[in-house]
């Protein structure tokens, strides 16, 4: 089941949605985002779901700021 | 005087390292058999000094020295030798925003080997594990009747992309046939259960495994194995009278009575 009912239009590229990721998180560990490797200490923009995942695996430097 | 027997029933470990190096030997794991083979070419000079003929002289020349090894364990270094492969290790990591084209009844192979997939999404639409997709060994598949399958079908002929967030496992990557074969030195450390009941070891100085080996990846009858042949090449660095350029065997003697 989908968690949200607003399904995208047919053929809509997920890449365009990724760009909408607007939450900045500072990495505590090396991480790969959008197929680019980022070193610890770098700040990247992610979606809310991605931020939650990164916090759960301890990749975000300061979860309170995220 | 006690009867001295030199019968052999040997068990032991095969190990290897790069030929010519001073590295420690790495274990090859269990091998079911090790056979040495020496092939010769016989040169015969016909005896024409007598009408009956015969051989005036004869000599055998070595044409090749080989090893036959049946590997039954596949450490990464063993696979590298068997497959003329270059190896690398990819550490465990976390990945977000990895986009893939999704399809019904197909496996989405992720860039890295997944340990746990946390999210599969298309834009703001997220799909649930087990209801919409399930993880496979190298990626994920759609669940029949789930929302992901429905979305893919609704997209009709248009490509339907998903982004995946996951944590990946540490893996060794073995890229087959990327070199022309490593030259390896083999060390066999064995012990004799019969005869003297003492140790025996063998060093094969310079060897190249033949990649033309069949490996039974799937078998219901036995553990996986790979019967490999290996050329033992002459090692020019081994010099001196009565020093073998091919291999050397040492056998421990019983203590003097």
PDB file of N, CA and C in Angstrom, chain A residues 1-18 27 29-37 44-47 49-51 53-54 56-59, chain B residues 93-100 111 116-119 121-128 131-132 145-148 151 154-156 158-167:
ATOM      1  N   UNK A   1       0.839  -1.199   0.000  1.00  0.00           N
ATOM      2  CA  UNK A   1       0.000   0.000   0.000  1.00  0.00           C
ATOM      3  C   UNK A   1       0.874   1.249   0.000  1.00  0.00           C
ATOM      4  N   UNK A   2       0.434   2.236  -0.689  1.00  0.00           N
ATOM      5  CA  UNK A   2       1.201   3.479  -0.672  1.00  0.00           C
ATOM      6  C   UNK A   2       0.881   4.239   0.592  1.00  0.00           C
ATOM      7  N   UNK A   3       1.854   4.988   1.036  1.00  0.00           N
ATOM      8  CA  UNK A   3       1.631   5.768   2.252  1.00  0.00           C
ATOM      9  C   UNK A   3       0.989   7.120   1.928  1.00  0.00           C
ATOM     10  N   UNK A   4       1.065   7.511   0.667  1.00  0.00           N
ATOM     11  CA  UNK A   4       0.403   8.746   0.254  1.00  0.00           C
ATOM     12  C   UNK A   4      -0.389   8.449  -1.003  1.00  0.00           C
ATOM     13  N   UNK A   5      -1.521   9.107  -1.121  1.00  0.00           N
ATOM     14  CA  UNK A   5      -2.413   8.762  -2.215  1.00  0.00           C
ATOM     15  C   UNK A   5      -2.170   9.575  -3.474  1.00  0.00           C
ATOM     16  N   UNK A   6      -1.291  10.558  -3.386  1.00  0.00           N
ATOM     17  CA  UNK A   6      -1.077  11.409  -4.546  1.00  0.00           C
ATOM     18  C   UNK A   6      -0.031  10.778  -5.462  1.00  0.00           C
ATOM     19  N   UNK A   7      -0.480   9.853  -6.244  1.00  0.00           N
ATOM     20  CA  UNK A   7       0.443   9.186  -7.161  1.00  0.00           C
ATOM     21  C   UNK A   7       0.874  10.149  -8.240  1.00  0.00           C
ATOM     22  N   UNK A   8       2.111  10.097  -8.652  1.00  0.00           N
ATOM     23  CA  UNK A   8       2.577  11.001  -9.689  1.00  0.00           C
ATOM     24  C   UNK A   8       1.982  10.631 -11.029  1.00  0.00           C
ATOM     25  N   UNK A   9       2.044  11.559 -11.930  1.00  0.00           N
ATOM     26  CA  UNK A   9       1.553  11.295 -13.271  1.00  0.00           C
ATOM     27  C   UNK A   9       2.388  10.207 -13.918  1.00  0.00           C
ATOM     28  N   UNK A  10       1.740   9.488 -14.844  1.00  0.00           N
ATOM     29  CA  UNK A  10       2.433   8.409 -15.517  1.00  0.00           C
ATOM     30  C   UNK A  10       3.713   8.915 -16.156  1.00  0.00           C
ATOM     31  N   UNK A  11       4.810   8.187 -15.891  1.00  0.00           N
ATOM     32  CA  UNK A  11       6.061   8.529 -16.529  1.00  0.00           C
ATOM     33  C   UNK A  11       6.808   9.656 -15.859  1.00  0.00           C
ATOM     34  N   UNK A  12       6.242  10.154 -14.781  1.00  0.00           N
ATOM     35  CA  UNK A  12       6.932  11.258 -14.113  1.00  0.00           C
ATOM     36  C   UNK A  12       8.269  10.777 -13.588  1.00  0.00           C
ATOM     37  N   UNK A  13       9.274  11.556 -13.825  1.00  0.00           N
ATOM     38  CA  UNK A  13      10.602  11.143 -13.426  1.00  0.00           C
ATOM     39  C   UNK A  13      10.801  11.358 -11.939  1.00  0.00           C
ATOM     40  N   UNK A  14      11.319  10.333 -11.279  1.00  0.00           N
ATOM     41  CA  UNK A  14      11.608  10.475  -9.863  1.00  0.00           C
ATOM     42  C   UNK A  14      12.757  11.441  -9.648  1.00  0.00           C
ATOM     43  N   UNK A  15      13.594  11.577 -10.656  1.00  0.00           N
ATOM     44  CA  UNK A  15      14.737  12.456 -10.506  1.00  0.00           C
ATOM     45  C   UNK A  15      14.300  13.891 -10.250  1.00  0.00           C
ATOM     46  N   UNK A  16      13.207  14.293 -10.898  1.00  0.00           N
ATOM     47  CA  UNK A  16      12.748  15.670 -10.706  1.00  0.00           C
ATOM     48  C   UNK A  16      12.257  15.858  -9.281  1.00  0.00           C
ATOM     49  N   UNK A  17      11.667  14.819  -8.729  1.00  0.00           N
ATOM     50  CA  UNK A  17      11.189  14.905  -7.357  1.00  0.00           C
ATOM     51  C   UNK A  17      12.347  14.939  -6.376  1.00  0.00           C
ATOM     52  N   UNK A  18      13.421  14.231  -6.738  1.00  0.00           N
ATOM     53  CA  UNK A  18      14.562  14.199  -5.854  1.00  0.00           C
ATOM     54  C   UNK A  18      15.115  15.602  -5.664  1.00  0.00           C
ATOM     55  N   UNK A  27      26.485  15.347   7.138  1.00  0.00           N
ATOM     56  CA  UNK A  27      26.824  13.930   7.230  1.00  0.00           C
ATOM     57  C   UNK A  27      27.880  13.677   8.303  1.00  0.00           C
ATOM     58  N   UNK A  29      29.082  10.500   8.438  1.00  0.00           N
ATOM     59  CA  UNK A  29      29.829   9.386   7.833  1.00  0.00           C
ATOM     60  C   UNK A  29      29.766   9.543   6.311  1.00  0.00           C
ATOM     61  N   UNK A  30      30.657   8.894   5.596  1.00  0.00           N
ATOM     62  CA  UNK A  30      30.551   8.916   4.126  1.00  0.00           C
ATOM     63  C   UNK A  30      29.205   8.354   3.687  1.00  0.00           C
ATOM     64  N   UNK A  31      28.652   8.933   2.643  1.00  0.00           N
ATOM     65  CA  UNK A  31      27.319   8.541   2.204  1.00  0.00           C
ATOM     66  C   UNK A  31      27.188   8.769   0.698  1.00  0.00           C
ATOM     67  N   UNK A  32      26.375   7.949   0.047  1.00  0.00           N
ATOM     68  CA  UNK A  32      26.141   8.105  -1.386  1.00  0.00           C
ATOM     69  C   UNK A  32      24.720   8.630  -1.597  1.00  0.00           C
ATOM     70  N   UNK A  33      24.619   9.762  -2.290  1.00  0.00           N
ATOM     71  CA  UNK A  33      23.301  10.357  -2.558  1.00  0.00           C
ATOM     72  C   UNK A  33      23.232  10.707  -4.042  1.00  0.00           C
ATOM     73  N   UNK A  34      22.150  10.279  -4.675  1.00  0.00           N
ATOM     74  CA  UNK A  34      21.995  10.498  -6.121  1.00  0.00           C
ATOM     75  C   UNK A  34      23.230  10.013  -6.896  1.00  0.00           C
ATOM     76  N   UNK A  35      23.778   8.891  -6.457  1.00  0.00           N
ATOM     77  CA  UNK A  35      24.945   8.236  -7.079  1.00  0.00           C
ATOM     78  C   UNK A  35      26.227   9.068  -6.972  1.00  0.00           C
ATOM     79  N   UNK A  36      26.235  10.008  -6.064  1.00  0.00           N
ATOM     80  CA  UNK A  36      27.458  10.764  -5.813  1.00  0.00           C
ATOM     81  C   UNK A  36      27.915  10.479  -4.393  1.00  0.00           C
ATOM     82  N   UNK A  37      29.207  10.202  -4.267  1.00  0.00           N
ATOM     83  CA  UNK A  37      29.741   9.917  -2.944  1.00  0.00           C
ATOM     84  C   UNK A  37      30.057  11.222  -2.229  1.00  0.00           C
ATOM     85  N   UNK A  44      24.217  17.909   2.573  1.00  0.00           N
ATOM     86  CA  UNK A  44      23.470  17.582   1.349  1.00  0.00           C
ATOM     87  C   UNK A  44      21.985  17.840   1.578  1.00  0.00           C
ATOM     88  N   UNK A  45      21.258  17.958   0.472  1.00  0.00           N
ATOM     89  CA  UNK A  45      19.815  18.159   0.550  1.00  0.00           C
ATOM     90  C   UNK A  45      19.103  16.844   0.262  1.00  0.00           C
ATOM     91  N   UNK A  46      18.183  16.486   1.144  1.00  0.00           N
ATOM     92  CA  UNK A  46      17.459  15.228   0.988  1.00  0.00           C
ATOM     93  C   UNK A  46      15.973  15.451   1.248  1.00  0.00           C
ATOM     94  N   UNK A  47      15.207  14.403   0.968  1.00  0.00           N
ATOM     95  CA  UNK A  47      13.776  14.465   1.281  1.00  0.00           C
ATOM     96  C   UNK A  47      13.573  14.104   2.750  1.00  0.00           C
ATOM     97  N   UNK A  49      11.859  11.640   3.971  1.00  0.00           N
ATOM     98  CA  UNK A  49      12.017  10.192   4.176  1.00  0.00           C
ATOM     99  C   UNK A  49      13.494   9.806   4.193  1.00  0.00           C
ATOM    100  N   UNK A  50      14.240  10.434   3.317  1.00  0.00           N
ATOM    101  CA  UNK A  50      15.677  10.137   3.274  1.00  0.00           C
ATOM    102  C   UNK A  50      16.366  10.617   4.549  1.00  0.00           C
ATOM    103  N   UNK A  51      15.938  11.772   5.033  1.00  0.00           N
ATOM    104  CA  UNK A  51      16.508  12.283   6.288  1.00  0.00           C
ATOM    105  C   UNK A  51      16.222  11.313   7.432  1.00  0.00           C
ATOM    106  N   UNK A  53      15.713   8.167   7.274  1.00  0.00           N
ATOM    107  CA  UNK A  53      16.546   6.981   7.103  1.00  0.00           C
ATOM    108  C   UNK A  53      17.979   7.262   7.569  1.00  0.00           C
ATOM    109  N   UNK A  54      18.511   8.395   7.160  1.00  0.00           N
ATOM    110  CA  UNK A  54      19.893   8.725   7.519  1.00  0.00           C
ATOM    111  C   UNK A  54      20.055   8.890   9.023  1.00  0.00           C
ATOM    112  N   UNK A  56      18.224   7.283  11.211  1.00  0.00           N
ATOM    113  CA  UNK A  56      18.081   5.937  11.808  1.00  0.00           C
ATOM    114  C   UNK A  56      19.360   5.126  11.716  1.00  0.00           C
ATOM    115  N   UNK A  57      20.183   5.397  10.695  1.00  0.00           N
ATOM    116  CA  UNK A  57      21.424   4.628  10.548  1.00  0.00           C
ATOM    117  C   UNK A  57      22.647   5.410  11.029  1.00  0.00           C
ATOM    118  N   UNK A  58      22.400   6.528  11.668  1.00  0.00           N
ATOM    119  CA  UNK A  58      23.495   7.264  12.300  1.00  0.00           C
ATOM    120  C   UNK A  58      24.402   8.008  11.347  1.00  0.00           C
ATOM    121  N   UNK A  59      23.876   8.371  10.195  1.00  0.00           N
ATOM    122  CA  UNK A  59      24.706   9.057   9.203  1.00  0.00           C
ATOM    123  C   UNK A  59      24.617  10.574   9.353  1.00  0.00           C
TER     124      UNK A  59
ATOM    125  N   UNK B  93      27.925   0.760   3.195  1.00  0.00           N
ATOM    126  CA  UNK B  93      27.638   2.194   3.153  1.00  0.00           C
ATOM    127  C   UNK B  93      26.127   2.416   3.181  1.00  0.00           C
ATOM    128  N   UNK B  94      25.752   3.667   3.170  1.00  0.00           N
ATOM    129  CA  UNK B  94      24.336   4.023   3.080  1.00  0.00           C
ATOM    130  C   UNK B  94      24.121   4.787   1.787  1.00  0.00           C
ATOM    131  N   UNK B  95      22.963   4.573   1.195  1.00  0.00           N
ATOM    132  CA  UNK B  95      22.686   5.150  -0.116  1.00  0.00           C
ATOM    133  C   UNK B  95      21.264   5.703  -0.125  1.00  0.00           C
ATOM    134  N   UNK B  96      21.122   6.900  -0.653  1.00  0.00           N
ATOM    135  CA  UNK B  96      19.784   7.480  -0.850  1.00  0.00           C
ATOM    136  C   UNK B  96      19.688   8.013  -2.269  1.00  0.00           C
ATOM    137  N   UNK B  97      18.471   8.134  -2.730  1.00  0.00           N
ATOM    138  CA  UNK B  97      18.229   8.772  -4.018  1.00  0.00           C
ATOM    139  C   UNK B  97      18.765   8.010  -5.209  1.00  0.00           C
ATOM    140  N   UNK B  98      18.873   6.684  -5.104  1.00  0.00           N
ATOM    141  CA  UNK B  98      19.370   5.894  -6.240  1.00  0.00           C
ATOM    142  C   UNK B  98      18.182   5.567  -7.149  1.00  0.00           C
ATOM    143  N   UNK B  99      18.172   6.123  -8.346  1.00  0.00           N
ATOM    144  CA  UNK B  99      16.998   5.965  -9.211  1.00  0.00           C
ATOM    145  C   UNK B  99      17.152   4.754 -10.126  1.00  0.00           C
ATOM    146  N   UNK B 100      16.035   4.080 -10.346  1.00  0.00           N
ATOM    147  CA  UNK B 100      16.004   2.899 -11.210  1.00  0.00           C
ATOM    148  C   UNK B 100      14.681   2.867 -11.966  1.00  0.00           C
ATOM    149  N   UNK B 111      22.723  -0.729  -7.216  1.00  0.00           N
ATOM    150  CA  UNK B 111      24.146  -0.550  -7.503  1.00  0.00           C
ATOM    151  C   UNK B 111      25.017  -1.338  -6.535  1.00  0.00           C
ATOM    152  N   UNK B 116      19.575  -3.761   3.843  1.00  0.00           N
ATOM    153  CA  UNK B 116      18.218  -3.409   4.242  1.00  0.00           C
ATOM    154  C   UNK B 116      17.750  -2.227   3.396  1.00  0.00           C
ATOM    155  N   UNK B 117      16.609  -2.380   2.787  1.00  0.00           N
ATOM    156  CA  UNK B 117      16.045  -1.287   1.988  1.00  0.00           C
ATOM    157  C   UNK B 117      15.062  -0.540   2.866  1.00  0.00           C
ATOM    158  N   UNK B 118      15.280   0.760   2.999  1.00  0.00           N
ATOM    159  CA  UNK B 118      14.420   1.525   3.915  1.00  0.00           C
ATOM    160  C   UNK B 118      13.265   2.193   3.182  1.00  0.00           C
ATOM    161  N   UNK B 119      13.472   2.558   1.929  1.00  0.00           N
ATOM    162  CA  UNK B 119      12.393   3.285   1.241  1.00  0.00           C
ATOM    163  C   UNK B 119      12.473   3.090  -0.269  1.00  0.00           C
ATOM    164  N   UNK B 121      10.433   4.888  -3.461  1.00  0.00           N
ATOM    165  CA  UNK B 121       9.498   5.998  -3.673  1.00  0.00           C
ATOM    166  C   UNK B 121       9.521   6.456  -5.122  1.00  0.00           C
ATOM    167  N   UNK B 122       8.432   7.097  -5.486  1.00  0.00           N
ATOM    168  CA  UNK B 122       8.385   7.843  -6.743  1.00  0.00           C
ATOM    169  C   UNK B 122       7.847   9.214  -6.375  1.00  0.00           C
ATOM    170  N   UNK B 123       8.738  10.178  -6.316  1.00  0.00           N
ATOM    171  CA  UNK B 123       8.324  11.495  -5.866  1.00  0.00           C
ATOM    172  C   UNK B 123       7.822  11.429  -4.440  1.00  0.00           C
ATOM    173  N   UNK B 124       6.615  11.926  -4.217  1.00  0.00           N
ATOM    174  CA  UNK B 124       6.059  11.937  -2.867  1.00  0.00           C
ATOM    175  C   UNK B 124       5.335  10.645  -2.525  1.00  0.00           C
ATOM    176  N   UNK B 125       5.255   9.757  -3.490  1.00  0.00           N
ATOM    177  CA  UNK B 125       4.585   8.478  -3.246  1.00  0.00           C
ATOM    178  C   UNK B 125       5.613   7.460  -2.764  1.00  0.00           C
ATOM    179  N   UNK B 126       5.361   6.907  -1.603  1.00  0.00           N
ATOM    180  CA  UNK B 126       6.265   5.885  -1.092  1.00  0.00           C
ATOM    181  C   UNK B 126       5.535   4.541  -1.077  1.00  0.00           C
ATOM    182  N   UNK B 127       6.308   3.503  -1.288  1.00  0.00           N
ATOM    183  CA  UNK B 127       5.739   2.154  -1.365  1.00  0.00           C
ATOM    184  C   UNK B 127       6.218   1.326  -0.179  1.00  0.00           C
ATOM    185  N   UNK B 128       5.369   0.414   0.242  1.00  0.00           N
ATOM    186  CA  UNK B 128       5.619  -0.327   1.468  1.00  0.00           C
ATOM    187  C   UNK B 128       6.199  -1.712   1.169  1.00  0.00           C
ATOM    188  N   UNK B 131       3.938  -5.265   1.081  1.00  0.00           N
ATOM    189  CA  UNK B 131       2.681  -4.961   0.393  1.00  0.00           C
ATOM    190  C   UNK B 131       2.943  -4.635  -1.075  1.00  0.00           C
ATOM    191  N   UNK B 132       3.993  -3.857  -1.322  1.00  0.00           N
ATOM    192  CA  UNK B 132       4.232  -3.345  -2.671  1.00  0.00           C
ATOM    193  C   UNK B 132       5.505  -3.889  -3.314  1.00  0.00           C
ATOM    194  N   UNK B 145      -0.205  -7.288  -7.421  1.00  0.00           N
ATOM    195  CA  UNK B 145      -1.385  -6.707  -6.787  1.00  0.00           C
ATOM    196  C   UNK B 145      -1.087  -5.522  -5.904  1.00  0.00           C
ATOM    197  N   UNK B 146       0.191  -5.184  -5.740  1.00  0.00           N
ATOM    198  CA  UNK B 146       0.554  -4.077  -4.874  1.00  0.00           C
ATOM    199  C   UNK B 146       0.481  -2.736  -5.588  1.00  0.00           C
ATOM    200  N   UNK B 147       0.669  -1.678  -4.809  1.00  0.00           N
ATOM    201  CA  UNK B 147       0.552  -0.326  -5.352  1.00  0.00           C
ATOM    202  C   UNK B 147       1.653  -0.008  -6.359  1.00  0.00           C
ATOM    203  N   UNK B 148       2.848  -0.574  -6.148  1.00  0.00           N
ATOM    204  CA  UNK B 148       3.937  -0.297  -7.089  1.00  0.00           C
ATOM    205  C   UNK B 148       3.624  -0.911  -8.449  1.00  0.00           C
ATOM    206  N   UNK B 151       1.026   1.183 -10.130  1.00  0.00           N
ATOM    207  CA  UNK B 151       1.555   2.449 -10.644  1.00  0.00           C
ATOM    208  C   UNK B 151       2.343   2.227 -11.932  1.00  0.00           C
ATOM    209  N   UNK B 154      -0.164   1.623 -14.616  1.00  0.00           N
ATOM    210  CA  UNK B 154      -0.845   2.884 -14.948  1.00  0.00           C
ATOM    211  C   UNK B 154       0.025   3.783 -15.812  1.00  0.00           C
ATOM    212  N   UNK B 155       1.325   3.639 -15.644  1.00  0.00           N
ATOM    213  CA  UNK B 155       2.239   4.472 -16.438  1.00  0.00           C
ATOM    214  C   UNK B 155       2.278   4.021 -17.892  1.00  0.00           C
ATOM    215  N   UNK B 156       1.707   2.831 -18.139  1.00  0.00           N
ATOM    216  CA  UNK B 156       1.644   2.276 -19.498  1.00  0.00           C
ATOM    217  C   UNK B 156       3.042   2.195 -20.106  1.00  0.00           C
ATOM    218  N   UNK B 158       5.142   4.568 -20.623  1.00  0.00           N
ATOM    219  CA  UNK B 158       6.099   5.556 -20.120  1.00  0.00           C
ATOM    220  C   UNK B 158       6.980   4.912 -19.049  1.00  0.00           C
ATOM    221  N   UNK B 159       8.241   5.272 -19.032  1.00  0.00           N
ATOM    222  CA  UNK B 159       9.108   4.687 -17.995  1.00  0.00           C
ATOM    223  C   UNK B 159       8.681   5.133 -16.607  1.00  0.00           C
ATOM    224  N   UNK B 160       8.721   4.214 -15.650  1.00  0.00           N
ATOM    225  CA  UNK B 160       8.329   4.528 -14.278  1.00  0.00           C
ATOM    226  C   UNK B 160       9.553   4.345 -13.391  1.00  0.00           C
ATOM    227  N   UNK B 161      10.024   5.445 -12.876  1.00  0.00           N
ATOM    228  CA  UNK B 161      11.243   5.396 -12.075  1.00  0.00           C
ATOM    229  C   UNK B 161      10.924   5.409 -10.594  1.00  0.00           C
ATOM    230  N   UNK B 162      11.755   4.730  -9.846  1.00  0.00           N
ATOM    231  CA  UNK B 162      11.663   4.792  -8.386  1.00  0.00           C
ATOM    232  C   UNK B 162      13.039   5.169  -7.840  1.00  0.00           C
ATOM    233  N   UNK B 163      13.021   5.796  -6.697  1.00  0.00           N
ATOM    234  CA  UNK B 163      14.280   6.042  -5.994  1.00  0.00           C
ATOM    235  C   UNK B 163      14.307   5.159  -4.759  1.00  0.00           C
ATOM    236  N   UNK B 164      15.491   4.667  -4.473  1.00  0.00           N
ATOM    237  CA  UNK B 164      15.637   3.685  -3.406  1.00  0.00           C
ATOM    238  C   UNK B 164      16.650   4.199  -2.388  1.00  0.00           C
ATOM    239  N   UNK B 165      16.313   4.035  -1.125  1.00  0.00           N
ATOM    240  CA  UNK B 165      17.245   4.323  -0.024  1.00  0.00           C
ATOM    241  C   UNK B 165      17.527   3.012   0.689  1.00  0.00           C
ATOM    242  N   UNK B 166      18.808   2.759   0.933  1.00  0.00           N
ATOM    243  CA  UNK B 166      19.138   1.471   1.553  1.00  0.00           C
ATOM    244  C   UNK B 166      20.536   1.512   2.152  1.00  0.00           C
ATOM    245  N   UNK B 167      20.792   0.514   2.991  1.00  0.00           N
ATOM    246  CA  UNK B 167      22.156   0.301   3.476  1.00  0.00           C
ATOM    247  C   UNK B 167      22.687  -0.936   2.770  1.00  0.00           C
TER     248      UNK B 167
END
